[in-house]
Amino acid sequence: MQRGDPGSKPPARRGQKTKTLHRGANTRKMQERGPSRHSAPRETGTPDVHGFQDLFRAFMDNGPAIAWLKDDEGRHVYLNRALQQRFYDGSKDWYGKTDFELWPPEMAARFRESDLDVLGAGRTIDVVEETTNPDGSRSWWWNFRFPFRDSSGSLYVGGMGIEISERKRLEAELRKLAEVVHHSGEFVSLTTLDRRIVYVNETGARMVGSSPEKMIGTSALEVVHQPFRARVLNEVVPALAEKGCWEGELEYLNLTSGEIIQAYAMIFVIHDPETGAPLYLANTSRDITDRKRAEEALLRARDELEERVLERTAELEKAYLSLKRETEERQSLEERLRQSQKMEAIGTLAGGIAHDFNNILAGIIGFTEMVEEDLPEDSHLREYVRRILKASLRGRDLVKQILTFSRKAEHVKVPIPLSPVINETCNLLRASLPATIEIVLDVRSASDQVRASAVELQQILMNLATNAAHAMMEGGGTLNISLDEVDLTPPVPLADPEMKPGRYLELVVTDTGEGMTPEVMKRVFEPFFTTRGIGEGTGMGLSVVYGIVRSLGGTITVESEPRVGSTFRVLLPEAGAGAETEAPLPHRIPGGTERVLFVDDEDLLVELAHDLLESLGYRVTAVTDSAQALRIFSSDPSSFDLVITDQIMPGLTGINLARHLLGIREDIPIILCTGHSATVSPEVAQEAGIRAFVMKPLSKEDLAEVIRAVLDVGTVQ
């Protein structure tokens, strides 16, 4: 920055001088030194000495600049009003004092050094200086110091300063803006009106294979590709003259590699803000080479595609239809996957709730059975107890439905033919449905075996058929039930991402009833969701079907249209030949006298089990802590004939407790009970050496049968 430029910092002989001004006293009147030896006689109309001093002070105090005066020893003899108001509040008497009496030593030393520079140079020196304001903020000043002598020959240093803080702030902002422009991702340049480059940023120079230093002063046309130079002269220049701006596509030439750079340019005129005269031409250009290449490739591909369409229309139509079908199938699979994940989450929640209900129901059922046994046959309380037991058993059945939906209910699965189950279920339906509903059966499967239980299959078909019949109760209609084989080996797409390729049996139940809206279809498998009135259903039927189908490795989908009807499609993996019958239920077993260790973290169930097992004749040790049970067993392993443990407990879970017990005594029979467990199945329990895996709640009779089966037979499947 050149000396005298208020927006620039001039070079200083001893570096920049930054002063922090402190507050001082109000200005004193300048001390009169007596008449000057060189005073000229006062002419008529000319102010006398005192009048001239007043005129001088008025002149200095009403100007925007700050001003000060020191003698050659650095003592302050004058400050104007602007300086006093800015930096002094009357707290110090500045007259006659040096900088060392008013300022910190380091500041005073710099001020004195500046004064000596002026006195030594014998001429005016201007410098941009930073000061500290009384409130602690910083400000910038363009200060002029100059030496002079009074009429007596005494030497003084005078000073005047103009604040340029706002200009410095704007300069800083401009430097930031220039930095942003310089490192912008676009070509930015500034040229004279005759297109000579005065500025170009790094990106622009790099784009054309040069450097900003080399490009300054050259013609902007040198980096424009030759075919486009005529366009600049014939189109861009007239547009700038007429409208002051132009935008469009240009091509630049990389001077190093010879590469053609395609760009989208915006060129506009910069005018003098005061006169409006044009000063410069500004250019911002964005590299669109890659985009243009992509567009050209796309155009070539389109042309090639059009040629292929003309030559092979039929083949392309087939490919298009195939692509459309695959897209629709993918979207359908994605929607089913989302629905599956949603139902999985609901199932997990339902299973957890079912566990707590099972523990509650186990206590209610057990104690109710014990109360019933102790009541006299003619007691009027027996009827109340039977009603409690009946309601509890209904609650147990509802929990079983919830567990079926959440796929936590366990059934023995064997290869079983599906068509007999369909025929039997249809016979039941014909006897129960009104005559206005016609049942049409179509079984076309030669091999119709699936790995399941008859109870599960009948539950699937009965719930679907009942749901369809309810949709046709008012106006009647047709209930179609069909069974067929489908081959879902590749490349046939699977209906569900979790399904495995192979052969499946497709069970389809269709009605001609009232149908469903899309909103209802999305929620049709949610538990407790129903469109029926109060007392007409629990909303668990289709949820149970969903849970059973998923547990069998299959999938279920629904299609429906309001006032047309609904179709449910169930796909179940085919099991092949070799059907087996389900294992018969064990017969009822009486009690015994064996020693039983019972473990459950529920106090109510421990109390119930103790009384119930003792009523069956067993000698019982019942505890609520699995760690305590392990200590009791470890102290005398031979004192127990059977261990019955809950699965979900604090500390050791049932299966972990069983592993510890079997590690101590490998022949100890163990029964594992649970109301719900996502981590333990009958297979896992059997691998751990557990003899029986049962779901709570159990009636007294069920528990007695399981105990005798384990003690007498050795295991219960």
XYZ file of C-alpha atoms in Angstrom:
717
model
C 0.000 0.000 0.000
C 1.454 3.382 -1.026
C 2.031 6.244 1.368
C -0.835 8.681 1.315
C -3.393 5.997 0.415
C -5.863 5.897 3.348
C -7.001 2.446 2.402
C -3.515 1.002 2.436
C -0.816 0.623 5.009
C 2.288 2.570 3.888
C 5.741 1.127 4.379
C 7.299 2.500 7.571
C 10.928 3.010 8.241
C 10.654 1.247 11.586
C 7.516 -0.766 11.073
C 3.858 0.085 11.516
C 3.024 2.080 14.612
C -0.149 1.054 16.416
C -1.210 3.303 19.274
C -3.722 2.663 22.038
C -5.013 6.004 23.302
C -5.963 6.431 26.973
C -8.514 8.830 28.381
C -7.323 12.209 29.713
C -8.651 15.487 31.052
C -10.622 18.052 29.118
C -8.588 20.309 26.901
C -7.016 23.302 28.531
C -6.686 26.523 26.742
C -3.289 26.812 25.092
C -0.891 28.679 27.348
C -0.002 32.055 25.997
C 3.709 32.547 25.533
C 3.465 36.284 25.137
C 3.552 38.364 21.993
C 5.485 36.844 19.134
C 8.609 38.618 17.950
C 7.431 38.134 14.423
C 3.834 39.227 14.933
C 2.638 41.519 12.182
C 0.538 44.578 12.997
C -3.122 43.689 13.023
C -4.933 45.066 10.049
C -8.434 46.373 10.096
C -10.898 43.487 10.037
C -8.236 40.939 11.038
C -8.874 39.148 14.400
C -6.468 39.931 17.221
C -4.372 37.162 18.769
C -7.058 36.030 21.164
C -9.668 36.199 18.450
C -7.474 34.196 16.131
C -6.993 31.513 18.797
C -10.746 31.272 19.213
C -11.142 31.059 15.442
C -8.449 28.351 15.267
C -10.097 26.306 18.013
C -13.515 26.623 16.368
C -11.990 25.518 13.074
C -10.246 22.472 14.600
C -13.113 21.492 16.924
C -15.747 21.396 14.194
C -13.849 19.245 11.741
C -14.219 15.418 11.463
C -10.506 14.750 11.992
C -8.693 14.309 15.285
C -5.741 16.678 15.887
C -2.965 17.011 18.452
C 0.139 19.083 19.100
C 3.324 18.243 21.052
C 6.493 20.173 21.670
C 9.874 18.762 20.719
C 10.121 17.117 24.160
C 6.926 15.222 23.528
C 4.713 17.252 25.880
C 1.073 17.650 24.835
C 0.047 21.250 24.290
C -3.177 20.828 22.285
C -5.949 18.275 21.553
C -9.013 19.131 19.483
C -12.556 18.352 20.573
C -12.939 15.250 18.342
C -9.872 13.651 19.927
C -10.994 14.506 23.451
C -14.505 13.157 22.888
C -13.189 9.958 21.334
C -10.402 9.070 23.764
C -10.632 11.264 26.917
C -13.310 11.652 29.556
C -11.643 14.095 31.961
C -10.030 11.446 34.111
C -6.477 12.664 33.304
C -4.827 16.045 32.951
C -3.005 15.709 29.678
C -1.687 19.249 29.193
C 2.069 19.420 29.474
C 2.447 15.695 29.960
C 4.426 13.325 27.780
C 3.308 10.027 26.340
C 5.223 8.228 29.099
C 2.997 9.912 31.680
C -0.234 9.053 29.873
C 0.347 5.714 28.195
C 1.770 2.271 28.997
C 5.558 2.229 28.494
C 5.557 0.171 25.310
C 2.889 2.370 23.714
C 4.603 5.567 24.811
C 7.887 4.332 23.357
C 6.279 3.731 19.952
C 4.583 7.143 19.987
C 7.859 8.844 20.877
C 9.642 6.905 18.130
C 7.070 8.143 15.584
C 7.573 11.738 16.746
C 11.351 11.421 16.442
C 10.939 9.975 12.921
C 9.031 13.088 11.896
C 11.485 15.458 13.578
C 14.401 13.615 12.001
C 12.873 13.600 8.524
C 11.796 17.211 8.746
C 8.717 16.550 6.637
C 5.173 15.189 6.848
C 4.807 11.431 7.308
C 1.464 9.637 6.973
C 0.796 6.153 8.253
C -2.197 3.846 8.844
C -2.374 2.995 12.542
C -4.556 0.811 14.734
C -5.728 2.145 18.103
C -7.666 0.860 21.079
C -10.887 2.711 21.918
C -11.941 3.427 25.522
C -14.501 0.587 25.328
C -11.770 -1.877 24.328
C -12.726 -2.104 20.651
C -10.201 -1.449 17.870
C -10.237 1.262 15.218
C -8.070 2.250 12.250
C -6.769 5.766 11.465
C -4.946 7.426 8.606
C -2.636 9.743 10.557
C -0.429 12.586 9.336
C 2.483 13.840 11.499
C 4.384 16.972 10.540
C 7.089 19.157 12.128
C 6.841 22.962 12.362
C 8.216 25.929 14.314
C 6.375 28.748 15.924
C 7.287 32.394 15.555
C 9.900 32.035 18.273
C 11.587 29.148 16.501
C 10.374 26.431 18.921
C 9.952 23.035 17.278
C 6.627 21.147 17.460
C 5.118 17.911 16.129
C 1.556 18.232 14.927
C -0.780 15.455 13.955
C -4.149 14.922 12.281
C -6.003 11.688 11.715
C -9.042 10.461 9.787
C -10.812 7.272 10.871
C -10.863 4.597 8.144
C -12.222 1.647 10.203
C -15.156 1.066 7.871
C -12.876 1.159 4.844
C -10.536 -1.360 6.464
C -13.506 -3.588 7.239
C -14.662 -3.404 3.633
C -11.132 -4.125 2.436
C -11.042 -7.234 4.656
C -14.388 -8.352 3.256
C -13.143 -7.744 -0.274
C -10.022 -9.788 0.446
C -12.199 -12.640 1.695
C -14.384 -12.363 -1.386
C -11.315 -12.290 -3.609
C -10.025 -15.426 -1.866
C -13.330 -17.189 -2.480
C -13.354 -16.141 -6.131
C -9.711 -17.082 -6.570
C -10.320 -20.618 -5.353
C -13.791 -20.980 -6.857
C -14.577 -24.104 -8.815
C -15.495 -22.008 -11.870
C -13.466 -20.011 -14.409
C -13.569 -16.361 -13.246
C -11.831 -13.541 -15.115
C -11.859 -9.765 -15.446
C -10.849 -8.031 -18.689
C -10.629 -4.528 -20.029
C -13.146 -3.380 -22.606
C -10.703 -4.404 -25.343
C -10.608 -7.931 -23.791
C -7.158 -7.740 -22.125
C -7.064 -9.947 -19.024
C -6.464 -8.065 -15.762
C -7.485 -10.911 -13.438
C -8.072 -14.657 -13.706
C -8.492 -17.127 -10.844
C -6.582 -20.376 -10.310
C -9.425 -22.553 -11.634
C -9.686 -20.559 -14.848
C -5.936 -20.637 -15.486
C -5.767 -24.359 -14.727
C -8.710 -25.032 -17.051
C -6.809 -23.574 -20.015
C -3.436 -25.045 -19.026
C -1.782 -21.830 -17.876
C -1.209 -19.734 -14.742
C -2.709 -16.410 -13.613
C 0.686 -14.711 -13.922
C 1.117 -15.749 -17.560
C -2.421 -14.782 -18.553
C -2.413 -11.231 -17.143
C -2.225 -8.759 -20.042
C -3.009 -11.320 -22.752
C -6.105 -11.293 -24.937
C -9.048 -13.296 -23.638
C -9.604 -14.605 -27.181
C -6.324 -16.562 -27.036
C -7.905 -19.228 -24.796
C -11.156 -19.417 -26.806
C -11.302 -22.328 -29.252
C -10.841 -21.004 -32.812
C -14.357 -21.918 -34.104
C -15.910 -19.949 -31.233
C -13.899 -16.752 -31.616
C -16.186 -15.540 -34.392
C -19.154 -16.187 -32.107
C -17.595 -13.998 -29.431
C -17.152 -11.142 -31.898
C -20.462 -11.537 -33.739
C -22.782 -12.504 -30.882
C -21.259 -11.835 -27.464
C -19.867 -8.341 -28.121
C -23.150 -6.955 -29.603
C -25.144 -8.473 -26.721
C -22.869 -6.826 -24.172
C -23.235 -3.489 -25.921
C -27.022 -3.787 -26.069
C -27.994 -5.561 -22.839
C -24.838 -5.481 -20.757
C -24.731 -9.270 -20.385
C -24.592 -12.543 -22.334
C -24.779 -16.198 -21.384
C -24.358 -19.345 -23.418
C -21.968 -22.127 -24.338
C -18.339 -21.500 -25.273
C -15.358 -23.697 -25.975
C -11.953 -23.012 -24.441
C -8.615 -24.400 -25.551
C -6.177 -25.930 -23.074
C -2.917 -24.330 -24.188
C -0.829 -27.178 -22.751
C -2.702 -30.344 -23.723
C -4.709 -29.029 -26.672
C -7.897 -30.398 -25.076
C -11.175 -28.677 -25.934
C -13.038 -27.526 -22.807
C -16.780 -27.064 -23.195
C -18.166 -24.465 -20.792
C -21.302 -22.539 -19.962
C -20.307 -18.858 -19.686
C -21.934 -15.763 -18.192
C -20.302 -12.485 -19.320
C -21.429 -9.065 -18.083
C -20.265 -5.442 -18.011
C -19.054 -3.800 -14.795
C -19.898 -0.068 -14.692
C -18.459 2.848 -12.750
C -20.843 3.277 -9.787
C -20.673 7.081 -10.021
C -20.649 7.835 -13.742
C -22.200 4.630 -15.073
C -19.452 4.296 -17.645
C -18.406 0.729 -18.548
C -15.110 -0.277 -16.914
C -14.531 -4.027 -17.193
C -15.954 -7.256 -18.578
C -16.484 -10.066 -16.042
C -16.668 -13.719 -17.093
C -17.720 -16.770 -15.058
C -17.611 -20.104 -16.887
C -18.551 -23.572 -15.631
C -16.872 -26.643 -17.125
C -19.604 -28.797 -18.689
C -17.330 -31.073 -20.706
C -18.353 -34.222 -18.828
C -22.024 -33.304 -19.057
C -21.763 -32.646 -22.797
C -19.991 -35.947 -23.299
C -22.731 -37.697 -21.355
C -25.363 -35.921 -23.438
C -23.587 -36.912 -26.637
C -23.321 -40.490 -25.432
C -27.006 -40.405 -24.558
C -27.862 -39.042 -27.991
C -25.776 -41.740 -29.644
C -27.454 -44.359 -27.494
C -30.844 -42.931 -28.385
C -30.020 -43.017 -32.078
C -28.805 -46.591 -31.768
C -31.901 -47.479 -29.803
C -34.151 -45.965 -32.458
C -32.390 -48.027 -35.108
C -32.796 -51.172 -33.057
C -36.456 -50.336 -32.469
C -36.984 -50.107 -36.214
C -35.195 -53.415 -36.773
C -36.344 -55.423 -33.794
C -39.577 -53.917 -32.511
C -41.040 -57.180 -31.333
C -37.962 -58.144 -29.331
C -37.786 -54.734 -27.645
C -41.468 -54.853 -26.761
C -40.870 -58.179 -25.089
C -37.862 -56.807 -23.211
C -39.853 -53.759 -22.145
C -42.707 -55.863 -20.823
C -40.243 -58.088 -19.003
C -38.554 -55.071 -17.435
C -41.884 -53.629 -16.408
C -42.930 -56.933 -14.878
C -39.646 -57.252 -12.985
C -40.019 -53.707 -11.677
C -43.552 -54.367 -10.496
C -42.469 -57.646 -8.913
C -39.553 -55.934 -7.176
C -41.845 -53.221 -5.856
C -44.286 -55.877 -4.711
C -41.490 -57.789 -2.967
C -40.275 -54.618 -1.281
C -43.785 -53.875 -0.042
C -44.165 -57.436 1.238
C -40.794 -57.243 2.946
C -41.838 -54.053 4.715
C -45.100 -55.689 5.741
C -43.222 -58.781 6.911
C -40.849 -56.705 9.035
C -43.780 -54.796 10.474
C -45.608 -58.004 11.362
C -42.387 -59.442 12.793
C -42.093 -56.454 15.126
C -45.735 -56.754 16.178
C -45.207 -60.478 16.713
C -42.197 -59.894 18.948
C -44.214 -57.446 21.038
C -47.162 -59.837 21.182
C -44.913 -62.701 22.235
C -43.470 -60.668 25.104
C -46.941 -59.717 26.310
C -48.043 -63.346 26.041
C -45.200 -64.403 28.364
C -46.470 -62.114 31.123
C -50.078 -63.237 30.569
C -49.045 -66.878 30.757
C -47.425 -66.390 34.155
C -50.574 -64.669 35.444
C -52.901 -67.302 33.973
C -50.776 -70.132 35.334
C -51.344 -68.868 38.869
C -55.066 -68.282 38.315
C -55.671 -71.711 36.736
C -53.546 -73.582 39.276
C -55.017 -72.033 42.397
C -58.545 -72.272 40.963
C -58.110 -76.018 40.353
C -56.849 -76.468 43.907
C -59.793 -74.515 45.323
C -62.204 -76.619 43.241
C -60.697 -79.840 44.599
C -61.063 -78.671 48.202
C -64.704 -77.513 47.865
C -67.502 -79.917 48.858
C -69.466 -81.315 45.943
C -72.638 -79.523 47.063
C -70.973 -76.132 47.634
C -72.611 -73.274 45.771
C -69.098 -71.818 45.303
C -68.212 -74.573 42.848
C -70.162 -72.841 40.083
C -68.236 -69.603 40.674
C -64.942 -71.475 40.643
C -65.883 -73.258 37.382
C -66.671 -69.884 35.799
C -63.277 -68.533 36.911
C -61.580 -71.608 35.475
C -63.569 -71.370 32.235
C -62.649 -67.683 31.792
C -58.990 -68.456 32.557
C -58.924 -71.240 29.968
C -60.427 -68.847 27.402
C -57.639 -66.419 28.266
C -55.098 -69.214 27.800
C -56.539 -69.996 24.366
C -56.286 -66.312 23.399
C -52.643 -66.252 24.510
C -52.023 -69.343 22.383
C -53.433 -67.449 19.422
C -51.086 -64.551 20.143
C -48.153 -66.958 20.367
C -49.242 -68.574 17.110
C -49.204 -65.148 15.432
C -45.760 -64.385 16.862
C -44.571 -67.874 15.746
C -43.637 -68.897 19.287
C -46.208 -71.659 19.704
C -44.684 -75.070 19.115
C -46.377 -77.935 17.271
C -45.041 -81.261 16.123
C -44.501 -80.959 12.363
C -44.595 -84.069 10.180
C -45.326 -84.593 6.467
C -49.098 -84.559 6.213
C -51.436 -84.513 3.156
C -53.326 -81.266 2.768
C -56.305 -82.427 0.676
C -57.923 -84.516 3.472
C -57.729 -81.498 5.760
C -59.401 -79.382 3.061
C -62.171 -81.939 2.525
C -62.825 -82.301 6.249
C -62.883 -78.541 6.760
C -65.256 -78.040 3.816
C -67.654 -80.597 5.321
C -67.644 -78.630 8.577
C -68.194 -75.373 6.684
C -71.128 -76.721 4.642
C -72.862 -77.681 7.865
C -72.337 -74.281 9.476
C -72.678 -71.756 6.615
C -76.031 -70.473 5.295
C -77.411 -71.889 2.054
C -76.837 -68.544 0.324
C -73.087 -69.250 0.297
C -71.936 -71.858 -2.222
C -68.646 -73.699 -1.643
C -66.679 -74.667 -4.767
C -63.711 -76.992 -4.208
C -60.932 -77.503 -6.778
C -58.008 -79.732 -5.724
C -55.585 -80.377 -8.605
C -52.482 -81.431 -6.688
C -51.174 -84.977 -7.088
C -48.654 -84.700 -4.261
C -50.093 -82.475 -1.557
C -47.967 -83.073 1.513
C -46.604 -80.282 3.689
C -44.591 -80.458 6.892
C -47.021 -79.211 9.541
C -49.595 -80.399 12.038
C -53.213 -81.103 11.157
C -54.314 -78.582 13.781
C -52.295 -75.813 12.115
C -53.556 -76.628 8.616
C -57.169 -76.788 9.761
C -56.722 -73.492 11.607
C -55.393 -71.828 8.427
C -58.246 -73.013 6.244
C -61.002 -72.520 8.826
C -59.953 -68.946 9.616
C -59.643 -67.988 5.925
C -62.982 -69.582 5.064
C -64.735 -68.021 8.058
C -63.364 -64.610 7.126
C -64.562 -65.069 3.519
C -67.994 -66.261 4.632
C -68.436 -63.257 6.908
C -67.828 -60.968 3.907
C -70.756 -62.652 2.093
C -73.228 -62.973 4.995
C -75.594 -60.257 3.816
C -75.896 -60.963 0.089
C -74.538 -64.503 -0.212
C -72.018 -65.535 -2.845
C -69.446 -68.155 -3.795
C -66.570 -69.427 -1.673
C -63.877 -70.932 -3.914
C -61.168 -73.117 -2.360
C -58.448 -74.488 -4.620
C -55.179 -76.378 -4.168
C -52.475 -76.622 -6.807
C -48.733 -77.182 -7.161
C -46.349 -74.393 -8.210
C -42.673 -74.591 -9.077
C -40.667 -71.663 -7.723
C -37.222 -72.788 -8.813
C -35.146 -70.135 -10.643
C -35.687 -68.161 -12.805
C -39.246 -68.015 -11.450
C -39.289 -65.078 -8.969
C -40.169 -65.796 -5.349
C -43.174 -64.116 -3.799
C -41.210 -63.301 -0.653
C -37.470 -62.608 -0.175
C -37.369 -65.020 2.806
C -38.740 -67.965 0.797
C -36.449 -70.668 -0.531
C -36.578 -71.893 -4.143
C -38.445 -75.160 -4.677
C -41.885 -76.693 -5.122
C -44.824 -75.244 -3.206
C -48.498 -76.000 -2.668
C -50.746 -73.027 -3.387
C -53.938 -72.830 -1.346
C -56.299 -70.141 -2.698
C -59.440 -68.976 -0.871
C -61.622 -66.557 -2.880
C -64.931 -64.930 -2.003
C -67.366 -62.704 -3.893
C -68.107 -60.531 -0.873
C -67.787 -56.863 -0.080
C -64.007 -56.678 -0.591
C -61.513 -54.401 1.146
C -60.072 -50.935 0.644
C -56.273 -50.547 0.212
C -56.078 -49.100 3.741
C -57.759 -52.168 5.248
C -55.576 -54.527 3.160
C -52.419 -52.990 4.648
C -53.581 -53.853 8.180
C -55.533 -57.038 7.587
C -52.930 -59.290 9.272
C -52.387 -57.081 12.321
C -53.556 -58.653 15.601
C -56.813 -57.282 17.036
C -57.521 -55.327 13.841
C -61.095 -55.914 12.659
C -63.750 -54.103 10.659
C -66.528 -56.025 12.377
C -68.776 -54.648 15.072
C -68.342 -55.127 18.810
C -68.858 -58.764 19.786
C -68.464 -60.049 16.208
C -64.786 -60.978 16.353
C -61.464 -60.458 18.125
C -59.378 -59.529 15.084
C -57.013 -62.465 15.691
C -58.171 -64.875 12.946
C -56.039 -63.649 10.047
C -53.178 -62.782 12.418
C -53.081 -66.415 13.539
C -53.102 -67.542 9.897
C -50.197 -65.211 9.148
C -48.194 -66.544 12.096
C -48.793 -70.206 11.215
C -47.934 -69.724 7.532
C -44.689 -67.923 8.376
C -43.744 -70.617 10.902
C -44.202 -73.243 8.168
C -41.792 -71.401 5.855
C -44.549 -70.113 3.595
C -46.107 -66.819 2.640
C -49.606 -65.374 2.424
C -50.814 -62.540 0.197
C -54.159 -60.849 -0.310
C -55.825 -59.228 -3.306
C -59.101 -57.381 -2.957
C -61.372 -54.863 -4.611
C -64.325 -53.173 -2.923
C -67.716 -54.680 -3.923
C -65.943 -57.393 -5.963
C -64.362 -59.736 -3.419
C -61.074 -60.900 -1.921
C -58.506 -63.602 -2.671
C -56.022 -65.014 -0.138
C -53.089 -67.020 -1.554
C -51.090 -69.279 0.754
C -47.837 -70.861 -0.452
C -46.489 -73.747 1.672
C -43.297 -75.744 0.932
C -44.099 -79.188 -0.437
C -42.874 -82.016 1.836
C -42.898 -84.868 -0.691
C -43.945 -88.469 -0.189
C -43.939 -90.492 3.024
C -46.735 -88.987 5.068
C -46.670 -89.731 8.735
C -49.400 -89.513 11.304
C -49.049 -87.243 14.260
C -47.778 -88.704 17.481
C -50.634 -89.616 19.818
C -51.005 -87.598 22.979
C -49.709 -89.326 26.110
C -52.336 -90.776 28.377
C -53.052 -89.300 31.796
C -50.441 -90.157 34.474
C -51.136 -90.051 38.225
C -48.902 -88.385 40.807
C -45.899 -89.849 42.592
C -43.594 -89.580 45.579
C -40.381 -88.423 43.874
C -38.325 -85.456 45.084
C -38.761 -82.357 42.862
C -36.728 -79.119 42.730
C -38.930 -76.323 41.280
C -37.456 -72.949 40.127
C -39.352 -69.824 38.929
C -38.752 -66.111 39.570
C -42.502 -65.484 40.082
C -43.433 -65.849 43.780
C -47.024 -66.681 42.883
C -46.018 -69.555 40.588
C -43.532 -70.937 43.120
C -46.219 -71.003 45.804
C -48.699 -72.568 43.390
C -46.267 -75.244 42.177
C -45.318 -76.168 45.729
C -48.924 -76.756 46.770
C -49.929 -78.391 43.477
C -47.009 -80.845 43.379
C -47.448 -81.744 47.027
C -51.119 -82.426 46.321
C -49.926 -84.934 43.706
C -47.766 -86.635 46.341
C -44.362 -85.244 45.372
C -41.782 -83.961 47.877
C -41.075 -80.407 46.724
C -38.306 -77.848 47.174
C -39.432 -74.591 45.500
C -37.239 -71.468 45.122
C -37.435 -68.147 43.242
C -33.711 -67.746 42.486
C -31.873 -69.834 39.881
C -28.514 -69.284 41.605
C -30.014 -70.512 44.896
C -31.397 -73.561 43.122
C -27.921 -74.348 41.774
C -26.422 -74.086 45.272
C -29.099 -76.358 46.759
C -28.609 -78.952 44.042
C -24.801 -78.771 44.227
C -24.830 -79.432 47.972
C -26.603 -82.797 47.500
C -27.198 -83.785 43.834
C -28.623 -87.217 44.708
C -31.433 -85.782 46.835
C -33.569 -84.857 43.795
C -35.310 -87.023 41.197
C -36.539 -84.181 38.934
C -35.915 -80.473 38.270
C -38.621 -78.171 36.848
C -37.348 -74.719 35.843
C -38.655 -71.583 34.196
C -36.680 -70.268 31.181
C -36.727 -66.467 31.534
C -35.238 -65.568 34.946
C -32.738 -63.001 36.257
C -29.183 -64.279 36.468
C -29.138 -67.820 35.112
C -31.782 -68.594 32.491
C -33.484 -71.956 32.613
C -31.358 -73.515 29.884
C -28.116 -72.221 31.435
C -29.189 -73.583 34.825
C -29.920 -76.922 33.169
C -26.428 -77.049 31.665
C -24.880 -76.438 35.112
C -27.077 -79.108 36.726
C -26.276 -81.666 34.014
C -22.609 -80.841 34.449
C -22.928 -81.873 38.095
C -25.206 -84.864 37.494
C -25.710 -85.837 33.871
C -28.729 -88.153 34.457
C -30.942 -85.657 36.309
C -34.295 -85.272 34.434
C -35.147 -81.630 33.718
C -38.390 -80.036 32.484
C -38.083 -76.538 30.984
C -41.212 -74.328 31.186
C -41.719 -70.988 29.469
C -44.501 -68.601 28.597
C -42.531 -67.208 25.667
C -38.932 -67.393 24.516
C -37.426 -66.070 21.308
C -34.107 -67.834 21.894
C -35.044 -71.360 23.038
C -36.919 -73.957 21.006
C -37.643 -77.659 21.720
C -34.690 -78.554 19.493
C -32.299 -76.308 21.438
C -33.632 -77.645 24.746
C -33.223 -81.252 23.588
C -29.642 -80.600 22.466
C -28.924 -79.203 25.950
C -30.094 -82.494 27.549
C -33.513 -81.265 28.717
C -36.142 -84.043 28.798
C -39.270 -81.923 28.172
C -40.023 -78.426 26.858
C -43.539 -77.151 27.760
C -45.409 -73.885 27.328
C -47.127 -72.148 30.248
C -49.769 -72.054 31.541
C -50.323 -75.770 32.262
C -53.297 -77.234 34.017
C -52.725 -79.542 36.952
C -53.551 -82.534 34.746
C -51.143 -81.428 31.994
C -48.305 -80.899 34.461
C -48.928 -84.279 36.099
C -48.834 -86.031 32.712
C -45.572 -84.334 31.690
C -43.897 -85.212 35.012
C -44.881 -88.873 34.812
C -43.833 -89.047 31.148
C -40.369 -87.701 31.989
C -39.919 -89.899 35.070
C -41.392 -93.066 33.574
C -40.711 -92.826 29.824
C -37.621 -90.628 29.960
C -38.598 -87.829 27.569
C -41.584 -85.947 26.115
C -41.645 -84.778 22.520
